[in-house]
PDB file of C-alpha atoms in Angstrom:
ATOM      1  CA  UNK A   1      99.779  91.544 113.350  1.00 87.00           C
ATOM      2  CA  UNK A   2      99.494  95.153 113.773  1.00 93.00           C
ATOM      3  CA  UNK A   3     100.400  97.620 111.544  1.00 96.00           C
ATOM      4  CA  UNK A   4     100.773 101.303 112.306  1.00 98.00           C
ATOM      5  CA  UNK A   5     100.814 103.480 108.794  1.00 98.00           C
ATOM      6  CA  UNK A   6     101.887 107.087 109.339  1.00 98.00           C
ATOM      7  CA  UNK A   7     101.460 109.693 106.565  1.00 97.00           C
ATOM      8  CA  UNK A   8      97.485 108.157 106.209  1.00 96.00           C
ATOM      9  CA  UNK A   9      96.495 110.713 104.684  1.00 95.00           C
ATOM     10  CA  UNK A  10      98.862 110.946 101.449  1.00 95.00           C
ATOM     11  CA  UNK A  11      98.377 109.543  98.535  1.00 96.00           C
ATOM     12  CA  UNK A  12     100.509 106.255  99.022  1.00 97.00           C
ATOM     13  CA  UNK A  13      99.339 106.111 103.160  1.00 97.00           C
ATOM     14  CA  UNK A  14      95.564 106.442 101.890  1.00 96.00           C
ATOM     15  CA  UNK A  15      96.044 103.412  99.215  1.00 96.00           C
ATOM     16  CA  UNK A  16      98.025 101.115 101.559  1.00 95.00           C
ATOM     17  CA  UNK A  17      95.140 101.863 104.802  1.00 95.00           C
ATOM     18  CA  UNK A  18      92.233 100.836 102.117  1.00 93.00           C
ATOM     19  CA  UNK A  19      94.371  97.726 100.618  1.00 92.00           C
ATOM     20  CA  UNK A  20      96.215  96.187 103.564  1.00 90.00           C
ATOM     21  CA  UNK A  21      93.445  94.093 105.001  1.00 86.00           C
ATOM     22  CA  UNK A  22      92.628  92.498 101.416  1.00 85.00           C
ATOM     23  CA  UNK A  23      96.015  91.300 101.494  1.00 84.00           C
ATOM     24  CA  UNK A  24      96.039  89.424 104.604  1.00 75.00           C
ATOM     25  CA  UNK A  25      95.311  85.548 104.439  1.00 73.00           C
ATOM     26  CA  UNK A  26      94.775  82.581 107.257  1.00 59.00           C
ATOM     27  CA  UNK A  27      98.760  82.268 106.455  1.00 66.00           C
ATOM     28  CA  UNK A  28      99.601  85.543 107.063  1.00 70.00           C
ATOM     29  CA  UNK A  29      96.701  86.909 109.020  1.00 71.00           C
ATOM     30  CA  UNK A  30      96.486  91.131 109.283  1.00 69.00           C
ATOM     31  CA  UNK A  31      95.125  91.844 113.074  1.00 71.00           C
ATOM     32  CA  UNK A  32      94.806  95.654 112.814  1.00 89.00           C
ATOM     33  CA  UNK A  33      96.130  98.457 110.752  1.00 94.00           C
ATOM     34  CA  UNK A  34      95.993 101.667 112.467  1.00 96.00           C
ATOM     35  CA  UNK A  35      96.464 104.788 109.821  1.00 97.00           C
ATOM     36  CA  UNK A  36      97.603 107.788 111.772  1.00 97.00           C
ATOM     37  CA  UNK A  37      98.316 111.501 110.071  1.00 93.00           C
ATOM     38  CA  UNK A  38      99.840 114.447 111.517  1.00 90.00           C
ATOM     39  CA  UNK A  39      97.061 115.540 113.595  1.00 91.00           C
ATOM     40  CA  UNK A  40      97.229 112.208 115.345  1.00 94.00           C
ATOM     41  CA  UNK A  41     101.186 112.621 116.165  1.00 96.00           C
ATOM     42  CA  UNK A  42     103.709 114.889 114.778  1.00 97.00           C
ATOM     43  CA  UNK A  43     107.071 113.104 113.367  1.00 97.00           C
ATOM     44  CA  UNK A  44     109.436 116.265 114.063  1.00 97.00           C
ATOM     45  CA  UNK A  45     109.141 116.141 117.574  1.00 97.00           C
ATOM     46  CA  UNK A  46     110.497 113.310 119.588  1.00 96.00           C
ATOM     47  CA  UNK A  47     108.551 113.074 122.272  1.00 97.00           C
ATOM     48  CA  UNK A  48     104.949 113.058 120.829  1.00 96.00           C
ATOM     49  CA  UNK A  49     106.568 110.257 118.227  1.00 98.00           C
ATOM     50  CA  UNK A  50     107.573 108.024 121.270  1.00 97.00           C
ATOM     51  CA  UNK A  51     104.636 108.587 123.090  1.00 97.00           C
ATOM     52  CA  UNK A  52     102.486 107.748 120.249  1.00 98.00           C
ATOM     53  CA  UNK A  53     103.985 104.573 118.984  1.00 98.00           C
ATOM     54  CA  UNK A  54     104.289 103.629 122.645  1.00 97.00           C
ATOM     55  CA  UNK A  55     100.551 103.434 122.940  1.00 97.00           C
ATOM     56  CA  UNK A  56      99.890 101.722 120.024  1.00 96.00           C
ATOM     57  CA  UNK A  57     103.007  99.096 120.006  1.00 97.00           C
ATOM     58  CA  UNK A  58     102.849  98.264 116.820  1.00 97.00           C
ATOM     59  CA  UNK A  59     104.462  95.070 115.275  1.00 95.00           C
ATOM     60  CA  UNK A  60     105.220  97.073 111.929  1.00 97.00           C
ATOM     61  CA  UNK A  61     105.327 100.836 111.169  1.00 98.00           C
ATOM     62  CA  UNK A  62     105.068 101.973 107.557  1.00 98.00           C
ATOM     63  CA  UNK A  63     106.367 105.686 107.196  1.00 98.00           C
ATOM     64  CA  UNK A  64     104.340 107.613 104.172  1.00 98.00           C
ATOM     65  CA  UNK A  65     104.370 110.044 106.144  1.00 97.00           C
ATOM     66  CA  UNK A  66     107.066 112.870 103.963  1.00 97.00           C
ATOM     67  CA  UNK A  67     107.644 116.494 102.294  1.00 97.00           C
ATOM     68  CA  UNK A  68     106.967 115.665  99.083  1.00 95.00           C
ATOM     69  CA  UNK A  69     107.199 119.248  97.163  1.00 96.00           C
ATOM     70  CA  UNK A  70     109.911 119.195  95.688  1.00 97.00           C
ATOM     71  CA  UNK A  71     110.341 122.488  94.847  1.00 96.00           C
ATOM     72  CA  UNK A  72     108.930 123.849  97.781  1.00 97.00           C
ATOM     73  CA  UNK A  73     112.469 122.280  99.569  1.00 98.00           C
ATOM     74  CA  UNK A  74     114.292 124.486  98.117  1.00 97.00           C
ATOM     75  CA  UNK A  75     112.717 127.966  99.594  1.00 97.00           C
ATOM     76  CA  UNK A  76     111.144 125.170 103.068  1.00 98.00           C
ATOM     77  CA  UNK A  77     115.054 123.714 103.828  1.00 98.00           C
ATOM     78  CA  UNK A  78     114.090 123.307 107.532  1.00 98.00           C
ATOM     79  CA  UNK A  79     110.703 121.902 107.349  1.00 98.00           C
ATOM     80  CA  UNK A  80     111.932 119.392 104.410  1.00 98.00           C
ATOM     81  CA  UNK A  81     114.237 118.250 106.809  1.00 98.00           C
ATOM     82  CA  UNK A  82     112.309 118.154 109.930  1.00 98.00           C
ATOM     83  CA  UNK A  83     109.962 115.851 108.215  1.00 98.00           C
ATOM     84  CA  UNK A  84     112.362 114.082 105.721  1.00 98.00           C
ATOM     85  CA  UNK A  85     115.568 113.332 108.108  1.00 98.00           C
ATOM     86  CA  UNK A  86     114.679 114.066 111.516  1.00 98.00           C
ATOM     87  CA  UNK A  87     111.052 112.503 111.549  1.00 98.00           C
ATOM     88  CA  UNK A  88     112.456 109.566 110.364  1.00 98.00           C
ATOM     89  CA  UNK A  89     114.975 109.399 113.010  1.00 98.00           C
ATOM     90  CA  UNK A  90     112.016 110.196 115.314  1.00 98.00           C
ATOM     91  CA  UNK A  91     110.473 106.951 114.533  1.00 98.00           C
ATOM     92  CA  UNK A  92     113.453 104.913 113.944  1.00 98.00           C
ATOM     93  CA  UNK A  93     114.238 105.597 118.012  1.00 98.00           C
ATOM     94  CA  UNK A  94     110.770 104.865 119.179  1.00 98.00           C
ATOM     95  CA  UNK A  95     110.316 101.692 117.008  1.00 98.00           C
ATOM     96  CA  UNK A  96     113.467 100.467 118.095  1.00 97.00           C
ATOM     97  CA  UNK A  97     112.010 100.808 121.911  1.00 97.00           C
ATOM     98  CA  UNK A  98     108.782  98.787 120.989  1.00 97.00           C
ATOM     99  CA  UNK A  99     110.551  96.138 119.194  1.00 97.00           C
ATOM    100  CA  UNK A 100     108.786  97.170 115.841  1.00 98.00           C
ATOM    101  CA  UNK A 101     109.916  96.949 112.261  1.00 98.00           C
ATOM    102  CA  UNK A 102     110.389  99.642 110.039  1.00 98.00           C
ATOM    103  CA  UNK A 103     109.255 100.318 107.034  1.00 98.00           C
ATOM    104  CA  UNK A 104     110.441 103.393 105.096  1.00 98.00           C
ATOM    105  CA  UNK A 105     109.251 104.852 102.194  1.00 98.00           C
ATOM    106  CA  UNK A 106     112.042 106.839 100.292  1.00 98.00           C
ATOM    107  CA  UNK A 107     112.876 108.476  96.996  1.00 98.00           C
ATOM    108  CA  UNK A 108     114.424 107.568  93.505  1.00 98.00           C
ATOM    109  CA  UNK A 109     115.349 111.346  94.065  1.00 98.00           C
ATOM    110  CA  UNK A 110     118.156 109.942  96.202  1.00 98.00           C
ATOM    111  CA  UNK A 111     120.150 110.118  92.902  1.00 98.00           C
ATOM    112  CA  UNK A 112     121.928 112.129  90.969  1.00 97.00           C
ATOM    113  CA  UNK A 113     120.830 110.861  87.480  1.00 96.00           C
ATOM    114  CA  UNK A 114     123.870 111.422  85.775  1.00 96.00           C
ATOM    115  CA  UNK A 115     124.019 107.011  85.351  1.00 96.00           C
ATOM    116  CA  UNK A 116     123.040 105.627  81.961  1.00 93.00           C
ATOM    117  CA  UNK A 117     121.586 102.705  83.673  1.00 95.00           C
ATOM    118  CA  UNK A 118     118.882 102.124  86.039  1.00 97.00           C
ATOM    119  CA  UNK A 119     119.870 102.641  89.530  1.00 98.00           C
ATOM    120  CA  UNK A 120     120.688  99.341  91.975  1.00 98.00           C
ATOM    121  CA  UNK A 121     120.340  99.680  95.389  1.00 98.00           C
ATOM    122  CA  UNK A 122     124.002  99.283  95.132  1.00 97.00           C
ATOM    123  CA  UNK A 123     125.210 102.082  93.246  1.00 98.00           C
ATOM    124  CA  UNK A 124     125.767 105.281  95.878  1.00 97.00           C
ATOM    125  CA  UNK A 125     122.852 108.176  96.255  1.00 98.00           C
ATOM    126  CA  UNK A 126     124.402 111.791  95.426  1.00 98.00           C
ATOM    127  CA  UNK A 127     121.446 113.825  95.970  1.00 98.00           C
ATOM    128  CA  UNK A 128     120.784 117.344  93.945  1.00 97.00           C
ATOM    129  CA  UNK A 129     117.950 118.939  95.288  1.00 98.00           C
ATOM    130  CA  UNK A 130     116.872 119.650  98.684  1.00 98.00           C
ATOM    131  CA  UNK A 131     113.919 116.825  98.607  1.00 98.00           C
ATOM    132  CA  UNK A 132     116.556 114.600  97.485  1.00 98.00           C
ATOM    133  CA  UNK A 133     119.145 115.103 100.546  1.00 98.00           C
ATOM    134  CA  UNK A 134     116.581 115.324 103.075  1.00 98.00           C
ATOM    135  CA  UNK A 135     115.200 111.719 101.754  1.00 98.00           C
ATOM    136  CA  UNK A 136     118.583 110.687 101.809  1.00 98.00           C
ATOM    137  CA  UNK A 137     119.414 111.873 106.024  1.00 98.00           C
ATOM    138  CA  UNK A 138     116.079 109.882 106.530  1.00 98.00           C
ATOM    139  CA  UNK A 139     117.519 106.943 105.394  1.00 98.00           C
ATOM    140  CA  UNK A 140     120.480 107.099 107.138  1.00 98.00           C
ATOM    141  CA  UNK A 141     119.162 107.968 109.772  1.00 98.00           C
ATOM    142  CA  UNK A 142     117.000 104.812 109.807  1.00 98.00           C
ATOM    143  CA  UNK A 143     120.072 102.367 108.720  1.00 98.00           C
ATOM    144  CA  UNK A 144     121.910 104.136 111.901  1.00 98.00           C
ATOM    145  CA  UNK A 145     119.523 103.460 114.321  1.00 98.00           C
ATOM    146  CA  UNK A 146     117.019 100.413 113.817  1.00 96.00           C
ATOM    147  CA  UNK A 147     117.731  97.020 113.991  1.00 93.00           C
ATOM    148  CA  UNK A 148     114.685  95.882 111.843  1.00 97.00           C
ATOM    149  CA  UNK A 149     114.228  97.905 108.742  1.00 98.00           C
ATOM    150  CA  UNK A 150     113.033  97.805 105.222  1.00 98.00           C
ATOM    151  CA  UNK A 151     113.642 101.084 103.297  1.00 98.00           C
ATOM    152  CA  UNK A 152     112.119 101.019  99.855  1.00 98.00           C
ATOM    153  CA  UNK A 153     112.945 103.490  97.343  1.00 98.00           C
ATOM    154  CA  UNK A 154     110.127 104.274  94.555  1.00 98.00           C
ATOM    155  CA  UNK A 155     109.925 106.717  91.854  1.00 97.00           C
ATOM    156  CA  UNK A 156     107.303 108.840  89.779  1.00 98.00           C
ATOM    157  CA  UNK A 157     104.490 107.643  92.016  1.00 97.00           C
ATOM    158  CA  UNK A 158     100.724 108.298  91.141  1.00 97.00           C
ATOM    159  CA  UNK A 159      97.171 107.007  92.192  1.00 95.00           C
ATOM    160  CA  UNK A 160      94.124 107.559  93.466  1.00 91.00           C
ATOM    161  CA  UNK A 161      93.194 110.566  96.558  1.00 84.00           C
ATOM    162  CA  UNK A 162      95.722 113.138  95.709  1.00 85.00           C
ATOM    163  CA  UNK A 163      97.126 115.492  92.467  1.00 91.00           C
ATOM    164  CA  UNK A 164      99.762 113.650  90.591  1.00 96.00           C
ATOM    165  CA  UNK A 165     101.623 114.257  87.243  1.00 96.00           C
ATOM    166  CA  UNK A 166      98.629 111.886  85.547  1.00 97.00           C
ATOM    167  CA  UNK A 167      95.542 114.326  86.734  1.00 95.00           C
ATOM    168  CA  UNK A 168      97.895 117.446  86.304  1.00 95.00           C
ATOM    169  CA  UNK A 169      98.391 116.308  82.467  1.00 96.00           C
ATOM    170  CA  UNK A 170      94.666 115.805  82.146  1.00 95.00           C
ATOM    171  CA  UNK A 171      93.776 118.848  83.468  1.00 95.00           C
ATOM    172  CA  UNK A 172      95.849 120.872  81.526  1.00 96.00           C
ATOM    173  CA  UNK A 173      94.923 118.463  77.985  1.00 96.00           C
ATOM    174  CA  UNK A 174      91.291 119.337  79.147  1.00 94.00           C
ATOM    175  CA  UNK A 175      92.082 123.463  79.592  1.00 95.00           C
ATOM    176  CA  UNK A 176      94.617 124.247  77.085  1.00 96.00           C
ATOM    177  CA  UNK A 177      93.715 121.070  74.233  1.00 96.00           C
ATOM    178  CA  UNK A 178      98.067 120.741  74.951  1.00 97.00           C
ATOM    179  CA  UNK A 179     100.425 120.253  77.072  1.00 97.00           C
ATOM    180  CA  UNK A 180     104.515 120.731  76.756  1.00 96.00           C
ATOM    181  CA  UNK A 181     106.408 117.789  78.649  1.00 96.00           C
ATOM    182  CA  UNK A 182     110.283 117.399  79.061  1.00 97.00           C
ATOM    183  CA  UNK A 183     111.551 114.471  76.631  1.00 97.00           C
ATOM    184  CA  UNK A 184     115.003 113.980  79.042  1.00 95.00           C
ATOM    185  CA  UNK A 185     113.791 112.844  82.234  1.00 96.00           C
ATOM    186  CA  UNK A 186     113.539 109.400  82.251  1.00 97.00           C
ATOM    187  CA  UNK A 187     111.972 107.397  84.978  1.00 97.00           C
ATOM    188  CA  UNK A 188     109.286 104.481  86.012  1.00 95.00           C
ATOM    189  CA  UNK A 189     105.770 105.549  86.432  1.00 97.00           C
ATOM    190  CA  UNK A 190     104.651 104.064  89.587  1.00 98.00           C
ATOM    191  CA  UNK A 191     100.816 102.652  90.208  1.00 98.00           C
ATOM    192  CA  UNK A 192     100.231 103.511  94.321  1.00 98.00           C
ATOM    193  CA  UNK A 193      98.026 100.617  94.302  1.00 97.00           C
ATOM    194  CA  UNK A 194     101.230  98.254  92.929  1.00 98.00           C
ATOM    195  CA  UNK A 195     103.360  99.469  95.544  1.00 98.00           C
ATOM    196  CA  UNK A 196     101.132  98.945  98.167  1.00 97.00           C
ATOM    197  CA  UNK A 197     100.944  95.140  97.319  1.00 96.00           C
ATOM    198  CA  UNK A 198     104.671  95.313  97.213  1.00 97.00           C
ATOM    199  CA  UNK A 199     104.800  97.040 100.585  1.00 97.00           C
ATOM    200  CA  UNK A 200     102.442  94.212 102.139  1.00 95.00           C
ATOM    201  CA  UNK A 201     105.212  91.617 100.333  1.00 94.00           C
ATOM    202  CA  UNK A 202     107.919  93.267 101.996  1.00 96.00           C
ATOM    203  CA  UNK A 203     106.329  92.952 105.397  1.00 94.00           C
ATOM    204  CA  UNK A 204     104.979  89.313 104.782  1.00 92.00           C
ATOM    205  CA  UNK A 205     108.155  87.826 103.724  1.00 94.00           C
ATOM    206  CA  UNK A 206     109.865  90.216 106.473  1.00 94.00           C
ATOM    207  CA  UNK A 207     112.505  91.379 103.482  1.00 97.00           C
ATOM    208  CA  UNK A 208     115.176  93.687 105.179  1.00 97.00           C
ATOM    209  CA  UNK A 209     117.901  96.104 103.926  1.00 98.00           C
ATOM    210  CA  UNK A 210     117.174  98.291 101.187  1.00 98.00           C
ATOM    211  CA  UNK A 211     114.830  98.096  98.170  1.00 98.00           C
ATOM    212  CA  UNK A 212     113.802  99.855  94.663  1.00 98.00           C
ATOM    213  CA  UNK A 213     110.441  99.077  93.752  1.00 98.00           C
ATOM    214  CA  UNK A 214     108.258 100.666  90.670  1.00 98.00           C
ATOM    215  CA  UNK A 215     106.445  99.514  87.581  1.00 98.00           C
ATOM    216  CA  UNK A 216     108.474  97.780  84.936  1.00 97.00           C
ATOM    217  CA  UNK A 217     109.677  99.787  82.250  1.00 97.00           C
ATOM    218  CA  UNK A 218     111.262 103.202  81.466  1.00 97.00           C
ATOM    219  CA  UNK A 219     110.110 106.017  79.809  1.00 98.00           C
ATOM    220  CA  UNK A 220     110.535 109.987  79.603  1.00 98.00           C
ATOM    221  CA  UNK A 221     107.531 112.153  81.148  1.00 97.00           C
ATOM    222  CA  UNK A 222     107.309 113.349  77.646  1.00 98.00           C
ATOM    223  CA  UNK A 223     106.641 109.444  76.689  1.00 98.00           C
ATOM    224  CA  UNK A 224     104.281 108.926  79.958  1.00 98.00           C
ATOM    225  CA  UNK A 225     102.275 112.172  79.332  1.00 98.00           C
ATOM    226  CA  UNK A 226     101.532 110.725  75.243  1.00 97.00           C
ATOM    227  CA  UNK A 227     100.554 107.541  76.745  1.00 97.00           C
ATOM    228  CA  UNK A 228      98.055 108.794  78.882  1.00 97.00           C
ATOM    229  CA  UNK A 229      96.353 110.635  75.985  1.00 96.00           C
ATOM    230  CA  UNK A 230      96.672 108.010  73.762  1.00 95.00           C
ATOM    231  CA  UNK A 231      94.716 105.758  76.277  1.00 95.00           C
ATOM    232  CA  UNK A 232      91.805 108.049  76.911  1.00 94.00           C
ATOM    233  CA  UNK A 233      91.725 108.641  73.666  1.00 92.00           C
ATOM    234  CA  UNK A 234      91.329 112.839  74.565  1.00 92.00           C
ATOM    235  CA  UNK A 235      93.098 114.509  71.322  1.00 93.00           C
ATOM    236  CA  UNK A 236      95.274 116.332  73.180  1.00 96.00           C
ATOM    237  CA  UNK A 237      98.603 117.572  71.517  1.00 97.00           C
ATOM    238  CA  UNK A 238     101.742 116.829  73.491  1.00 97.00           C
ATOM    239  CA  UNK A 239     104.833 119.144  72.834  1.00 97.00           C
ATOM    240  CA  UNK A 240     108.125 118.201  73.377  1.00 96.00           C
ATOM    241  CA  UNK A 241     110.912 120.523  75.190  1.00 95.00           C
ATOM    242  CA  UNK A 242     113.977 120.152  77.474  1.00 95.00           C
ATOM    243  CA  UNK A 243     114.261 120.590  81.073  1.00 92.00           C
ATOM    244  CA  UNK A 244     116.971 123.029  80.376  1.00 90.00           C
ATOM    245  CA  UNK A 245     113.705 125.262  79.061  1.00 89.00           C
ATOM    246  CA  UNK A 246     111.189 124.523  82.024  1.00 84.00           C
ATOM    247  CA  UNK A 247     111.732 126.589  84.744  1.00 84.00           C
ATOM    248  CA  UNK A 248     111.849 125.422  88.063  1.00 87.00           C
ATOM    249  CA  UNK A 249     113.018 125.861  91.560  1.00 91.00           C
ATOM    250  CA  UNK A 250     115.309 122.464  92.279  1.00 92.00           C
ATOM    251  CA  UNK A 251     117.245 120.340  90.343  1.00 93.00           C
ATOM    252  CA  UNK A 252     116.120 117.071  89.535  1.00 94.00           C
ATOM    253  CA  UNK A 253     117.309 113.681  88.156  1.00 95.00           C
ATOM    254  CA  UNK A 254     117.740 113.102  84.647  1.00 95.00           C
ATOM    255  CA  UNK A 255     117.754 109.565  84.684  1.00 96.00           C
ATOM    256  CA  UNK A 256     116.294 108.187  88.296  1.00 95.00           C
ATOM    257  CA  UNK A 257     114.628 104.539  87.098  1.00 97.00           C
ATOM    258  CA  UNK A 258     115.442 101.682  89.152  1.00 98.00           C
ATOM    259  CA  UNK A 259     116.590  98.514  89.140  1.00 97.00           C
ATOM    260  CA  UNK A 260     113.774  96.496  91.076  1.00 98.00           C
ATOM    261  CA  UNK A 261     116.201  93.004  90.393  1.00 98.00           C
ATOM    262  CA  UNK A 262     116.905  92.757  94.373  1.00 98.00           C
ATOM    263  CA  UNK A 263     113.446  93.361  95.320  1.00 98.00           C
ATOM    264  CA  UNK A 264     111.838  90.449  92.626  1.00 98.00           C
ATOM    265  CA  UNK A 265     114.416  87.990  93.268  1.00 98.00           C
ATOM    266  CA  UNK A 266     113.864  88.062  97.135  1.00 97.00           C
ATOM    267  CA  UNK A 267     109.948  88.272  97.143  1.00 96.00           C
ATOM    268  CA  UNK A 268     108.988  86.108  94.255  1.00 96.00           C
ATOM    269  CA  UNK A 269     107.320  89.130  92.709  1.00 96.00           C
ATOM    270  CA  UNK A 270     107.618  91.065  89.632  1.00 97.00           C
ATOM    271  CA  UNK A 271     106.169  94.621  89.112  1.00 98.00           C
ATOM    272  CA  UNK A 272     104.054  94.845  86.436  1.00 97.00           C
ATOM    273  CA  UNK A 273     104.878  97.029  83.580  1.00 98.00           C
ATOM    274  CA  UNK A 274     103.820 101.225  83.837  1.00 98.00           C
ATOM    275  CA  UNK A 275     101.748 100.763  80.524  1.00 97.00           C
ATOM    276  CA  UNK A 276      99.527  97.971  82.198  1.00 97.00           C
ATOM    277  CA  UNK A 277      99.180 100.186  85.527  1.00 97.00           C
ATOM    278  CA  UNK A 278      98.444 103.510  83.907  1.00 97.00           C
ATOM    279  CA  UNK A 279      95.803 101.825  81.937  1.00 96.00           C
ATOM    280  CA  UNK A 280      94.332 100.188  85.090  1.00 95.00           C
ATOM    281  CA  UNK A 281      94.464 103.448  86.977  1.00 96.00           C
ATOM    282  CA  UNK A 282      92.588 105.656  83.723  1.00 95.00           C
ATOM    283  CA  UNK A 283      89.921 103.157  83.843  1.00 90.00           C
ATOM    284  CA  UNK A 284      89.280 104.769  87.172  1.00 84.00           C
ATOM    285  CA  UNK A 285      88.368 107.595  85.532  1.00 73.00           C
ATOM    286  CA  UNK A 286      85.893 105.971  83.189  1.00 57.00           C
ATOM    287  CA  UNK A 287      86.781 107.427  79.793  1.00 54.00           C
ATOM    288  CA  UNK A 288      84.179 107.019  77.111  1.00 48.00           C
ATOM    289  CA  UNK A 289      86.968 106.864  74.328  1.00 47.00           C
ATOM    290  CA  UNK A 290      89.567 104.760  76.259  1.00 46.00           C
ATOM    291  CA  UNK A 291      91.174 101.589  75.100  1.00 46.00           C
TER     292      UNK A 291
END
């Protein structure tokens, strides 16, 4: 099997290049993966995606490959969307030429967060911000056009290779000795490594439709950034204040955890929970005073 990951270079893309060939087995064997970025071929234009997946006729493409700012969408409308909606249409149209299956990697941001329940792939997306909507044409865009498709929504994702909301709160703890965290978004902290294993299941077990997948568990980023501290054992005070009070450029979710029911009752396979991951993931770091 061959399997063509665009968006290498991101956080997610890098952890799923390194990971994918552990994962194989003489059941399932993994024949190549080929991790491309945007220097190799550029989603937003049709022609160079075509051309590109056309040469390398993959049997699975797995699209990491996104505008992930989110408030940088707001002021960036046509970029978000060149990469978000039409990039994903892009490869939707060549995959379905090669005969490939898709694999897309979208957004709990999809939502509007107003539910007081996690989110099934059921219940309808109503977008807020521009990161959100553009996510949201992607996936359309891919349900519209492909034949063979996985699209797998994730949330609050962190890991290894890139700035995330973990390193940013360590940074900060490490600067200021605090850090002030909104207590009303609530959400699942999501381990890139976990999602890459989930990923693999997804394209072993050659699930289709749509997905959520993230760690187990809900908490507020007020909650997550108190955990991380009290793991490393830093003494770092953590302030509590509403999003009403923390200025930024787009609107986001108040409540955007998922449901992952669908996605462990057709793979066999049950996230484990954020506390477990995030503990996993500091011991990266090697702490001197973590648990």
């Amino acid at each position: 099997m061959k399997i063509l990951v665009l968006g290498s270079r991101g956080m997610l893309g890098r952890s799923l290049v390194s990971r994918l060939p552990g994962f194989a087995n003489t059941s399932f064997p993994l024949i190549k993966v080929i991790a491309a970025h945007y220097e190799h071929v550029d989603i937003t234009q049709g022609s160079n995606t075509a051309r590109f997946i056309t040469q390398t006729m993959p049997d699975v493409i797995v699209n990491c490959a996104a505008f992930t700012n989110v408030d940088a969408c707001e002021t960036q409308i046509s970029e978000a969307f060149a990469v978000n909606a039409t990039g994903a249409k892009n490869i939707a149209l060549a995959g379905k030429e090669t005969g490939s299956k898709i694999i897309h990697i979208s957004t709990d941001y999809v939502f509007d967060g107003t539910k007081n329940q996690s989110y099934a792939e059921t219940d309808r997306p109503n977008p807020v911000s521009i990161y959100g909507k553009s996510k949201y044409e992607g996936e359309l865009a891919i349900q519209e056009i492909s034949d063979l498709y996985a699209i797998i929504r994730t949330a609050w994702l962190y890991g290894q290779y890139k700035k995330n909301f973990v390193t940013t709160m360590l940074d900060l703890g490490k600067k200021n000795g605090f850090v002030s965290v909104v207590t009303d978004q609530f959400g699942s902290p999501t381990y890139t490594a976990d999602l890459s294993y989930a990923i693999w299941n997804v394209i072993s077990k050659d699930l289709q439709g749509i997905y959520h997948v993230a760690n187990t568990g809900i908490c507020s980023r007020y909650e997550w950034a108190s955990k991380i501290f009290e793991l490393t054992g830093d003494k770092v005070s953590v302030f509590p204040m509403k999003t009403v009070d923390y200025k930024r450029a787009a609107t986001v979710p108040q409540n955007s955890s998922l449901s992952c029911l669908k996605y462990t009752m057709k793979s066999g396979h049950t996230m484990r929970p954020w506390q477990e991951a995030l503990e996993e993931y500091l011991g990266t770091f090697h702490y001197p005073n973590a648990r």
